[in-house]
Amino acid sequence: MKRNNKNIMKIHKKRKWGYIGLVYISPWIIGFLVFQFYPIVASLIYSFTDFDMMGNANFVALKNYIYMFTKDRDFYNSLKVTFLYVFYAVPLKLAFALAVAMILNARLKAINIFRTVYYLPSIFGGSVATALLWRFLFMREGAMNNLLAVFGLPDAGWLSSPKLALFTLSLLTVWQFGSSMVLFLAGLQQIPGELYEAAKIDGASRIRTFFKITIPLLSPIIFFNMVMQTVNSFQEFTGAFVITNRGPLNSTYLYVMKLYYEGFQYFKMGYACALSWILFAIIITVTLIAFKTSKSWVFYTSGGGR
Amino acid sequence: MKKKVYIKKFIQYTFLIILGLVIIYPLLWLFFSSFKVDNEEIFGSLNLIPAKWTLDGYINGFKGSGQYGFDLFFLNTFILVVPTVFFTIISSTIVAYGFARFEFPLKKILFSLMLATLMLPNAVVIIPRYILFNYFKWIDTYYPFIVPAAFAGSAFFVFMMVQFLRGIPIELDESAKIDGCNSFVILLRILLPLCKPALFSMGIFQFIWTWNDFFNPMIFINSTYKFTVSLALRMTQDTATIVIWNQVLAMSVLTLVPCIFIFFISQKYFVEGIATTGLKA
C-alpha cells in the first residue's frame, strides 16, 4: 500500500516535471497566436473584403480573386516573371554550388581559405548594398559594359532589356551560393572513398561515377537545397526592387513586389491579402509536387540523409 | 608520376584562384571605386585601383544628402538589431529547452506547428501584421522587430536550438535533478555552458539577417530619422537626380563592414551553423 502510494507520487512528480515544459514554451505559444496564427486567419478574412487601411472593410466574397484571374493583367505578368526567376535562379545556383563544392572536396591545402572567399558574398544576403553593387556593375555605364567594350561588344542592356533584366537579377542570387555549397561539401565528405575506388577499379568513367555515385548519394541534400531555394526565390523582393524596380516593360515585376505595391502603395489591403494567399498556395503546391516526385530520385541511406 | 601530380595540383589551384577572383571581383570593385574621385573616373576608367585615392565619398556620404547623416542611421540600426538579437537568443533557448527536455500533452502537435511556420511566407502575414502593429501604435517604432523576437518569433532558431540540445546527453540533467536542482538551474548551470557554439551561431545569423533586412523596415518604419542603414542606402537612389556614386558605394562598404567583421571572427560557428541545421538563403 505504502509502496503503491510512493509509485503514484513518483508518477505525479514526473508528470508535474513534464508540465513545466509548457511554462518554457509559453512565450512561443503567445508569439505564435499573436504574430502568426492571428495574422494568417486575418489575412484569409481580409482577402474576401475590400479593406483599404482607412477602416472600411466590406465583404466582397470572391471578387478579389475573380478580379485577379480575369481582369488584372499585371497578375499574370507577375506570375510569369516570378516563375521565370525561379527557373533561372534555382538550377543555376545549385549547379554552381555543387560544382564548386566538388572542386573544394579535392584534398588540397588551404582549402579553408578558398571556402571562406567563396562564401563571403553569401553573408550579405538580400542586403541593399549588394543590390546597389549589382545595379552599379550592370548599369549602362557600368563595369560589365565597359568590359564588353574592351572586346568590341555593344551594350548588352543587362538591366534595360526586357529579355535580359530578370536574368541579370537572378545572377545576384547565384553569386550568393555559399550556404548551398557548404551543405553540398558536408554531404560530399560523407560519401565513403571506397565507393570511388571500387568504381575506378571497375573502370568506370568520371562522368559515370558522378551520375551513379555522387548524385544518388547526394540526392537528399540536393533535394533539400532545391526546396529551400525554390521557396526563397518565390519570395524574392529586395534585389529586384532596388536594382530595376518593375523593370523595362514590367519584366522584373516580381510577385511579392506586386503584393507590396497593391498593399502599401495603392492601399488595396484586401486585394493584397488575396494575392498573398495565391502565392502561399503556389508555394505549397510546388513543395508538395517536389516531395511527391522526390520518391523516385532521392535516396535515403540508413542514417545518411537528413 | 610525381610530376603529373604536381601538374594536376597546379591546374586545380589555378582554377580555384581564378574562380575566387571572379567571385570576389564585384566586392573589390565596390571597395576601390568608393575611393575614386568622381563618376567620370568610376565609369570612364577600367582600372580597378583609383588613380588618386580620396576619402570624399566617405566624408560626404556620411554627412548624408538631407537633414540626417549616416551616424544616425547606423545608431538606429544598432538600436534595432541589438535587442532583437538579444531577445532572440534568450527566447529561442528557453522555448527550445521546453521542447527538447519535457514531455507534456500536445507536444508533438505544437512542435509540428512550429516547424510549419518555417514554411510560411512572410508575404502572407505582412499585411495583417501591419494592421495589428498599427493598432498597437507600433508603426514607426522598432517594436515590430523586438517584441516578436522576445516571443521566439523565429522558428528557425528554436529548431536549431532543439537540435543542439538533443545532442546533449539527458543523463546530465537527470543527475542534476537528483542533486535537487530545479529545471531552470539545470538550464542555466548545466546546459547553457554546453550550448555556447549554438548560441553564437544564433547570434551571428540573427545579427546579419536583421542588419541586412530591407523589406520589414521599409514596411514598418516611415520617418527618415528612424531609418536603418538599408533604408538610408535605398534612399540615396531616389532623392538625388544625379547619383554621386562614390558616396553611395562608400556607404555600401560601411554597411557591409559589420557583417564582414563578424564573419571573419566567427567563421567556425558560421560553417557549423549551416552544416548542423542545414539551412537558409
XYZ file of C-alpha atoms in Angstrom:
587
model
C 0.000 0.000 0.000
C 2.672 2.389 1.059
C 4.798 1.378 -1.875
C 1.926 1.853 -4.285
C 1.421 5.320 -2.919
C 5.030 6.076 -3.469
C 4.769 4.980 -7.106
C 1.772 7.174 -7.676
C 3.660 10.033 -6.091
C 6.533 9.328 -8.426
C 4.297 9.350 -11.498
C 2.715 12.559 -10.286
C 6.061 14.101 -9.751
C 7.218 13.055 -13.205
C 4.091 14.439 -14.809
C 4.472 17.655 -12.890
C 8.059 17.900 -14.071
C 6.899 17.394 -17.644
C 4.278 20.099 -17.361
C 6.991 22.612 -16.543
C 7.822 22.316 -20.248
C 4.625 24.174 -21.004
C 5.909 27.106 -18.978
C 9.088 27.162 -21.010
C 7.343 27.084 -24.354
C 4.686 29.585 -23.293
C 6.484 32.563 -24.884
C 6.346 30.773 -28.194
C 2.665 29.889 -27.753
C 1.809 33.538 -27.145
C 4.025 34.679 -30.000
C 2.532 32.085 -32.294
C -1.040 33.066 -31.507
C -0.465 36.813 -31.812
C 2.161 37.129 -34.546
C 1.478 34.056 -36.673
C -1.906 32.458 -36.169
C -3.948 35.630 -35.902
C -2.299 37.204 -38.974
C -2.887 34.069 -41.030
C -6.569 33.945 -40.170
C -6.922 37.720 -40.554
C -5.214 37.609 -43.923
C -7.655 34.979 -45.154
C -10.623 37.002 -43.932
C -9.309 40.275 -45.383
C -8.858 38.559 -48.715
C -12.668 38.423 -49.008
C -13.054 42.137 -48.278
C -12.141 45.437 -49.910
C -10.172 46.569 -46.835
C -8.266 49.761 -47.615
C -6.483 50.753 -44.373
C -8.908 53.632 -43.820
C -11.020 51.364 -41.668
C -13.563 50.359 -44.257
C -13.859 46.666 -44.880
C -16.846 45.419 -46.820
C -17.378 41.778 -47.525
C -16.983 41.260 -51.251
C -16.993 37.463 -51.379
C -14.742 36.179 -54.175
C -14.494 39.478 -56.003
C -10.769 39.934 -55.283
C -9.951 36.503 -56.597
C -12.204 36.882 -59.638
C -10.660 40.255 -60.461
C -7.196 38.773 -60.089
C -7.798 35.952 -62.531
C -9.992 37.743 -65.062
C -9.063 41.431 -65.170
C -5.647 42.006 -63.621
C -3.138 41.606 -66.415
C -0.275 42.511 -64.094
C -1.142 39.431 -62.071
C -0.380 37.045 -64.915
C 2.702 39.025 -65.791
C 3.972 38.824 -62.202
C 3.322 35.107 -62.082
C 5.223 34.610 -65.308
C 8.124 36.787 -64.151
C 8.339 35.015 -60.797
C 8.270 31.517 -62.253
C 10.880 32.539 -64.787
C 13.030 33.946 -61.982
C 12.785 30.697 -60.026
C 13.551 28.811 -63.201
C 16.720 30.849 -63.793
C 17.963 31.209 -60.249
C 17.460 27.806 -58.616
C 19.091 25.426 -61.133
C 21.957 27.820 -61.822
C 22.658 28.363 -58.158
C 22.513 24.671 -57.274
C 24.634 23.605 -60.235
C 27.209 26.237 -59.422
C 27.226 25.396 -55.704
C 27.632 21.685 -56.440
C 30.420 22.244 -58.953
C 32.364 24.436 -56.553
C 31.773 22.028 -53.658
C 33.176 19.173 -55.754
C 36.298 21.144 -56.563
C 36.720 22.091 -52.916
C 36.263 18.488 -51.888
C 39.594 17.633 -53.502
C 42.172 17.209 -50.798
C 44.152 20.368 -51.249
C 45.938 22.570 -48.806
C 44.497 25.957 -47.910
C 41.041 24.782 -48.886
C 39.573 26.708 -45.966
C 40.783 29.988 -47.428
C 39.002 29.276 -50.691
C 35.883 28.192 -48.889
C 35.905 31.450 -46.931
C 36.363 33.565 -50.037
C 33.627 31.739 -51.937
C 31.273 32.065 -49.022
C 31.879 35.773 -48.465
C 29.243 37.202 -50.853
C 26.610 34.985 -49.257
C 26.771 36.649 -45.865
C 25.267 39.797 -47.343
C 22.041 38.006 -48.190
C 19.362 40.272 -49.539
C 21.126 43.452 -48.478
C 20.572 46.767 -50.191
C 24.335 47.266 -50.509
C 24.839 44.232 -52.735
C 21.753 45.153 -54.746
C 23.245 48.615 -55.335
C 26.519 46.976 -56.258
C 24.705 44.882 -58.863
C 22.978 47.917 -60.265
C 26.292 49.719 -60.373
C 28.065 46.860 -62.153
C 25.378 46.186 -64.727
C 24.026 49.662 -65.480
C 24.572 51.215 -68.887
C 27.827 52.962 -67.940
C 28.783 50.163 -65.568
C 31.795 47.900 -65.369
C 30.240 44.973 -67.224
C 29.502 47.037 -70.315
C 32.953 48.582 -70.117
C 34.355 45.086 -70.111
C 32.285 44.166 -73.160
C 33.523 47.315 -74.878
C 37.109 46.119 -74.481
C 36.195 43.158 -76.672
C 34.383 45.460 -79.063
C 30.967 44.239 -77.998
C 27.994 46.610 -77.672
C 25.995 47.434 -74.546
C 24.210 44.234 -73.609
C 21.328 46.028 -71.913
C 21.853 43.972 -68.751
C 19.190 45.897 -66.882
C 17.424 47.776 -69.672
C 16.497 44.917 -71.971
C 13.198 43.252 -71.043
C 14.683 39.940 -72.099
C 17.844 40.155 -70.059
C 16.986 42.178 -66.930
C 15.459 39.312 -64.970
C 18.377 37.060 -65.769
C 20.831 39.695 -64.534
C 18.879 39.862 -61.286
C 18.997 36.118 -60.862
C 22.783 36.237 -61.209
C 22.868 38.159 -57.937
C 21.377 35.224 -56.051
C 23.579 32.752 -57.936
C 26.580 34.749 -56.726
C 25.407 34.070 -53.167
C 25.687 30.310 -53.452
C 27.623 29.850 -50.200
C 25.208 28.044 -47.921
C 24.200 25.551 -50.619
C 27.894 24.973 -51.237
C 28.617 24.332 -47.552
C 25.807 21.786 -47.388
C 26.967 20.036 -50.554
C 30.501 19.962 -49.227
C 29.357 18.374 -45.956
C 27.441 15.787 -47.990
C 30.361 15.026 -50.273
C 32.648 14.466 -47.313
C 30.317 11.765 -46.042
C 30.465 9.686 -49.206
C 32.851 6.802 -48.452
C 36.020 6.958 -50.514
C 35.907 3.185 -51.101
C 32.963 3.645 -53.418
C 35.024 5.783 -55.758
C 37.978 3.440 -55.523
C 35.805 0.465 -56.385
C 34.351 2.354 -59.318
C 37.827 3.241 -60.507
C 38.937 -0.380 -60.333
C 35.868 -1.378 -62.315
C 36.967 1.108 -64.938
C 34.009 3.482 -64.596
C 34.473 6.844 -66.252
C 34.384 10.052 -64.220
C 31.070 11.107 -65.693
C 29.575 7.732 -64.924
C 30.893 7.844 -61.356
C 29.361 11.281 -60.951
C 25.910 10.192 -62.086
C 25.937 6.761 -60.466
C 27.602 7.520 -57.138
C 27.829 11.219 -56.347
C 24.377 12.320 -57.459
C 22.385 9.471 -55.836
C 24.266 9.720 -52.541
C 23.918 13.455 -52.529
C 20.277 13.428 -53.571
C 18.810 14.162 -50.108
C 20.919 17.321 -49.914
C 20.164 18.286 -53.499
C 16.507 17.883 -52.694
C 16.739 19.906 -49.505
C 18.632 22.731 -51.205
C 16.247 22.689 -54.113
C 13.158 23.041 -51.940
C 14.671 25.768 -49.761
C 15.973 27.794 -52.694
C 12.707 27.472 -54.575
C 10.649 28.623 -51.611
C 13.024 31.560 -51.096
C 13.134 32.516 -54.760
C 9.355 32.737 -54.985
C 9.585 35.436 -52.323
C 12.431 37.445 -53.841
C 11.944 41.169 -53.403
C 14.834 43.398 -52.339
C 17.192 42.778 -55.246
C 14.603 43.482 -57.891
C 13.071 46.393 -56.013
C 16.392 48.191 -55.596
C 18.030 47.332 -58.907
C 15.320 47.605 -61.535
C 12.085 48.094 -59.604
C 9.366 46.951 -62.036
C 11.925 46.867 -64.800
C 11.602 47.527 -68.520
C 8.047 46.624 -69.611
C 7.375 45.253 -66.120
C 9.812 42.447 -66.895
C 11.098 42.287 -63.301
C 7.757 42.957 -61.617
C 8.056 40.006 -59.227
C 5.045 38.710 -57.355
C 5.993 39.992 -53.904
C 6.737 43.394 -55.430
C 3.248 43.474 -56.883
C 1.922 42.498 -53.483
C 3.832 45.387 -51.951
C 2.534 47.883 -54.486
C -1.088 46.757 -54.157
C -0.993 46.722 -50.371
C 1.308 49.538 -49.361
C 1.255 51.929 -52.317
C -2.331 51.627 -53.563
C -3.641 50.550 -50.117
C -5.696 47.739 -51.570
C -5.029 45.650 -48.478
C -7.854 43.185 -49.096
C -6.673 42.554 -52.620
C -3.057 42.201 -51.485
C -4.151 39.571 -48.938
C -5.867 37.636 -51.705
C -2.656 37.853 -53.736
C -0.636 36.580 -50.772
C -2.874 33.536 -50.426
C -2.402 32.638 -54.061
C 1.351 32.869 -53.517
C 1.050 30.655 -50.458
C -0.986 28.135 -52.446
C 1.606 28.124 -55.227
C 4.490 27.583 -52.811
C 2.677 24.755 -51.027
C 1.747 23.109 -54.331
C 5.261 23.311 -55.707
C 6.687 21.932 -52.453
C 4.192 19.067 -52.417
C 4.978 18.207 -56.032
C 8.665 18.221 -55.144
C 8.050 15.847 -52.248
C 5.897 13.539 -54.360
C 8.408 13.282 -57.167
C 11.300 13.009 -54.727
C 10.482 9.370 -54.025
C 11.693 8.414 -57.470
C 15.069 10.154 -57.295
C 16.003 10.856 -53.694
C 17.789 8.023 -51.934
C 17.918 7.847 -48.196
C 20.602 5.519 -46.969
C 20.032 4.479 -43.374
C 21.130 7.307 -41.162
C 22.774 9.066 -44.057
C 20.385 11.685 -45.341
C 18.789 14.404 -43.366
C 54.487 10.133 -61.928
C 55.259 12.749 -59.337
C 55.419 15.418 -61.996
C 51.939 14.507 -63.147
C 50.591 15.025 -59.632
C 52.204 18.446 -59.460
C 50.711 19.484 -62.764
C 47.301 18.349 -61.611
C 47.632 20.307 -58.392
C 48.817 23.341 -60.301
C 45.768 23.234 -62.564
C 43.452 22.780 -59.595
C 44.916 25.710 -57.690
C 44.947 27.953 -60.746
C 41.303 27.195 -61.301
C 40.416 27.827 -57.651
C 42.249 31.143 -57.654
C 40.654 32.356 -60.887
C 37.228 31.346 -59.642
C 37.919 33.103 -56.351
C 38.883 36.283 -58.174
C 35.736 36.182 -60.296
C 33.595 35.720 -57.194
C 35.333 38.396 -55.183
C 35.796 40.850 -58.048
C 32.458 42.673 -57.575
C 33.368 43.313 -53.933
C 36.826 44.593 -54.882
C 35.278 46.839 -57.499
C 32.894 48.177 -54.881
C 35.686 48.770 -52.399
C 38.134 50.509 -54.750
C 35.506 52.544 -56.580
C 34.398 54.041 -53.284
C 37.791 55.808 -53.143
C 37.609 57.216 -56.657
C 37.237 60.932 -57.254
C 34.021 61.203 -59.260
C 31.552 59.437 -61.537
C 33.741 60.201 -64.505
C 36.603 58.177 -63.113
C 34.346 55.445 -61.827
C 32.660 54.864 -65.157
C 35.301 56.132 -67.543
C 38.213 54.028 -66.397
C 38.647 50.296 -66.406
C 41.320 50.456 -63.731
C 40.362 48.762 -60.552
C 42.702 50.866 -58.418
C 41.867 54.577 -58.134
C 44.269 56.962 -59.895
C 44.071 59.248 -56.900
C 42.716 57.940 -53.622
C 40.178 60.179 -51.941
C 38.002 59.906 -48.868
C 35.422 62.340 -50.293
C 32.942 59.547 -50.837
C 33.150 58.559 -47.198
C 33.155 62.076 -45.768
C 30.347 63.487 -47.906
C 28.401 60.251 -47.939
C 28.487 60.051 -44.168
C 27.003 63.545 -43.888
C 24.083 62.373 -45.978
C 22.188 64.399 -48.523
C 19.314 65.545 -46.366
C 18.995 66.518 -42.716
C 20.334 63.272 -41.335
C 23.718 61.669 -41.564
C 24.745 58.044 -41.614
C 25.882 58.250 -37.989
C 22.205 58.422 -37.072
C 21.275 55.587 -39.431
C 23.990 53.367 -38.026
C 22.900 54.163 -34.495
C 19.282 53.382 -35.419
C 20.272 50.073 -36.921
C 22.144 49.080 -33.790
C 19.197 50.129 -31.625
C 17.006 47.863 -33.711
C 19.386 44.943 -34.204
C 20.997 44.518 -30.779
C 17.802 43.985 -28.727
C 16.367 41.819 -31.497
C 19.409 39.547 -31.383
C 19.478 39.542 -27.588
C 15.828 38.557 -27.201
C 16.016 36.027 -29.996
C 18.799 34.181 -28.202
C 17.041 34.188 -24.828
C 13.548 33.302 -26.003
C 14.643 30.677 -28.526
C 16.813 28.930 -25.943
C 14.077 28.834 -23.323
C 11.457 27.573 -25.756
C 13.844 25.029 -27.246
C 14.600 23.751 -23.740
C 10.872 23.210 -23.211
C 10.557 21.253 -26.438
C 13.757 19.258 -26.096
C 13.608 18.156 -22.456
C 9.999 17.874 -21.261
C 7.036 15.657 -22.024
C 3.705 17.417 -21.935
C 0.346 16.989 -23.655
C 0.080 18.164 -27.282
C 3.856 18.458 -27.516
C 4.025 16.763 -30.898
C 1.301 18.907 -32.392
C 2.806 22.121 -31.055
C 6.236 21.165 -32.327
C 4.880 20.380 -35.801
C 3.042 23.707 -35.779
C 6.276 25.454 -35.022
C 8.049 23.672 -37.855
C 5.171 24.504 -40.188
C 5.715 28.209 -39.575
C 9.165 27.763 -41.120
C 7.433 27.342 -44.471
C 5.049 30.248 -44.022
C 5.952 33.058 -46.427
C 6.467 36.434 -44.787
C 4.304 37.939 -47.528
C 1.216 36.113 -46.248
C 1.356 37.627 -42.785
C 2.891 41.012 -43.501
C -0.370 42.873 -44.164
C -2.311 41.650 -41.111
C 0.798 42.222 -39.041
C 0.987 45.761 -40.323
C -2.654 46.288 -39.378
C -2.089 44.705 -35.967
C 1.024 46.755 -35.239
C -0.772 49.847 -36.424
C -3.479 49.065 -33.879
C -0.809 48.681 -31.177
C 0.656 52.073 -32.293
C 3.922 50.295 -33.123
C 4.332 51.588 -36.666
C 7.404 53.791 -36.964
C 8.967 52.162 -33.900
C 11.311 49.181 -33.564
C 8.811 47.120 -31.575
C 7.669 45.111 -34.631
C 11.166 43.636 -34.680
C 11.986 43.388 -30.995
C 8.731 42.118 -29.486
C 8.220 39.133 -31.824
C 11.873 38.255 -31.181
C 11.157 38.172 -27.430
C 8.363 35.651 -28.109
C 10.537 33.226 -30.073
C 9.266 34.612 -33.359
C 11.802 32.795 -35.481
C 11.037 29.090 -35.646
C 14.333 28.553 -37.403
C 16.320 29.394 -34.283
C 14.095 27.399 -31.948
C 14.521 24.410 -34.215
C 18.275 24.923 -34.347
C 18.467 25.014 -30.541
C 16.231 21.959 -30.144
C 18.512 20.026 -32.471
C 21.515 21.124 -30.496
C 20.010 20.314 -27.080
C 19.008 16.869 -28.283
C 22.671 16.196 -28.850
C 23.487 16.788 -25.170
C 23.115 13.615 -23.043
C 19.997 13.737 -20.878
C 21.887 11.957 -18.066
C 23.470 15.293 -17.260
C 20.058 16.785 -16.493
C 18.983 13.744 -14.551
C 21.925 13.649 -12.240
C 21.481 17.355 -11.550
C 17.807 16.690 -10.865
C 18.712 14.056 -8.312
C 21.024 16.577 -6.698
C 17.931 18.713 -6.244
C 18.404 21.301 -8.949
C 15.217 22.748 -10.356
C 14.677 22.822 -14.089
C 15.728 26.421 -14.546
C 19.000 25.892 -12.701
C 19.672 22.872 -14.927
C 19.225 25.052 -17.999
C 21.304 27.881 -16.611
C 24.155 25.983 -14.981
C 24.406 22.721 -16.890
C 23.089 23.181 -20.408
C 23.866 26.780 -21.286
C 27.642 26.451 -20.920
C 27.493 23.494 -23.302
C 25.340 25.426 -25.774
C 27.840 28.162 -26.430
C 28.522 27.255 -30.089
C 24.809 27.181 -30.858
C 24.220 30.452 -29.033
C 26.991 32.061 -31.055
C 25.638 30.733 -34.335
C 22.201 32.016 -33.458
C 23.510 35.459 -32.553
C 25.604 35.723 -35.699
C 22.860 34.688 -38.079
C 20.217 36.827 -36.460
C 22.539 39.829 -36.412
C 23.364 39.543 -40.086
C 19.803 38.838 -41.219
C 18.316 41.677 -39.211
C 21.111 44.024 -40.196
C 20.581 43.330 -43.904
C 16.798 43.155 -43.807
C 15.132 45.709 -46.017
C 11.550 44.567 -46.601
C 10.353 44.693 -42.995
C 11.952 48.044 -42.075
C 10.512 49.508 -45.253
C 7.023 48.418 -44.244
C 7.174 49.289 -40.549
C 9.313 52.447 -40.462
C 8.240 55.688 -42.116
C 10.173 58.585 -40.610
C 13.551 59.323 -42.122
C 15.129 59.977 -38.736
C 14.303 56.411 -37.708
C 15.675 54.815 -40.877
C 18.053 51.884 -40.718
C 21.122 51.798 -42.962
C 19.422 49.664 -45.592
C 16.556 52.148 -45.875
C 19.007 55.044 -45.979
C 21.021 53.375 -48.726
C 17.927 52.816 -50.793
C 17.019 56.471 -50.266
C 20.222 57.607 -51.985
C 18.699 56.279 -55.180
C 15.576 58.370 -55.208
C 16.445 61.693 -53.585
C 19.227 62.885 -55.828
C 18.654 63.350 -59.527
C 22.309 62.640 -60.238
C 23.651 59.792 -58.139
C 27.103 60.559 -56.797
C 28.351 57.027 -56.897
C 31.463 57.264 -54.775
C 29.262 58.336 -51.857
C 26.735 55.556 -52.437
C 29.478 52.980 -52.767
C 31.341 54.275 -49.728
C 28.206 53.950 -47.598
C 27.552 50.500 -49.054
C 31.020 49.452 -47.982
C 30.394 50.766 -44.460
C 27.113 48.859 -44.115
C 28.866 45.665 -45.158
C 31.728 46.112 -42.700
C 29.944 44.813 -39.558
C 28.889 41.656 -41.402
C 32.377 41.078 -42.765
C 33.858 41.658 -39.331
C 31.530 39.157 -37.701
C 32.101 36.676 -40.474
C 35.857 36.705 -40.068
C 35.945 36.498 -36.297
C 33.369 33.741 -36.123
C 33.806 31.685 -39.244
C 33.874 28.426 -37.354
C 30.385 28.964 -35.992
C 29.183 30.072 -39.375
C 30.033 26.937 -41.211
C 28.981 24.762 -38.276
C 25.699 26.605 -38.003
C 24.847 25.866 -41.594
C 26.139 22.333 -41.552
C 24.348 21.240 -38.369
C 20.953 22.750 -39.020
C 21.151 22.709 -42.753
C 19.560 25.987 -43.549
C 18.937 29.073 -45.340
C 19.439 31.647 -48.008
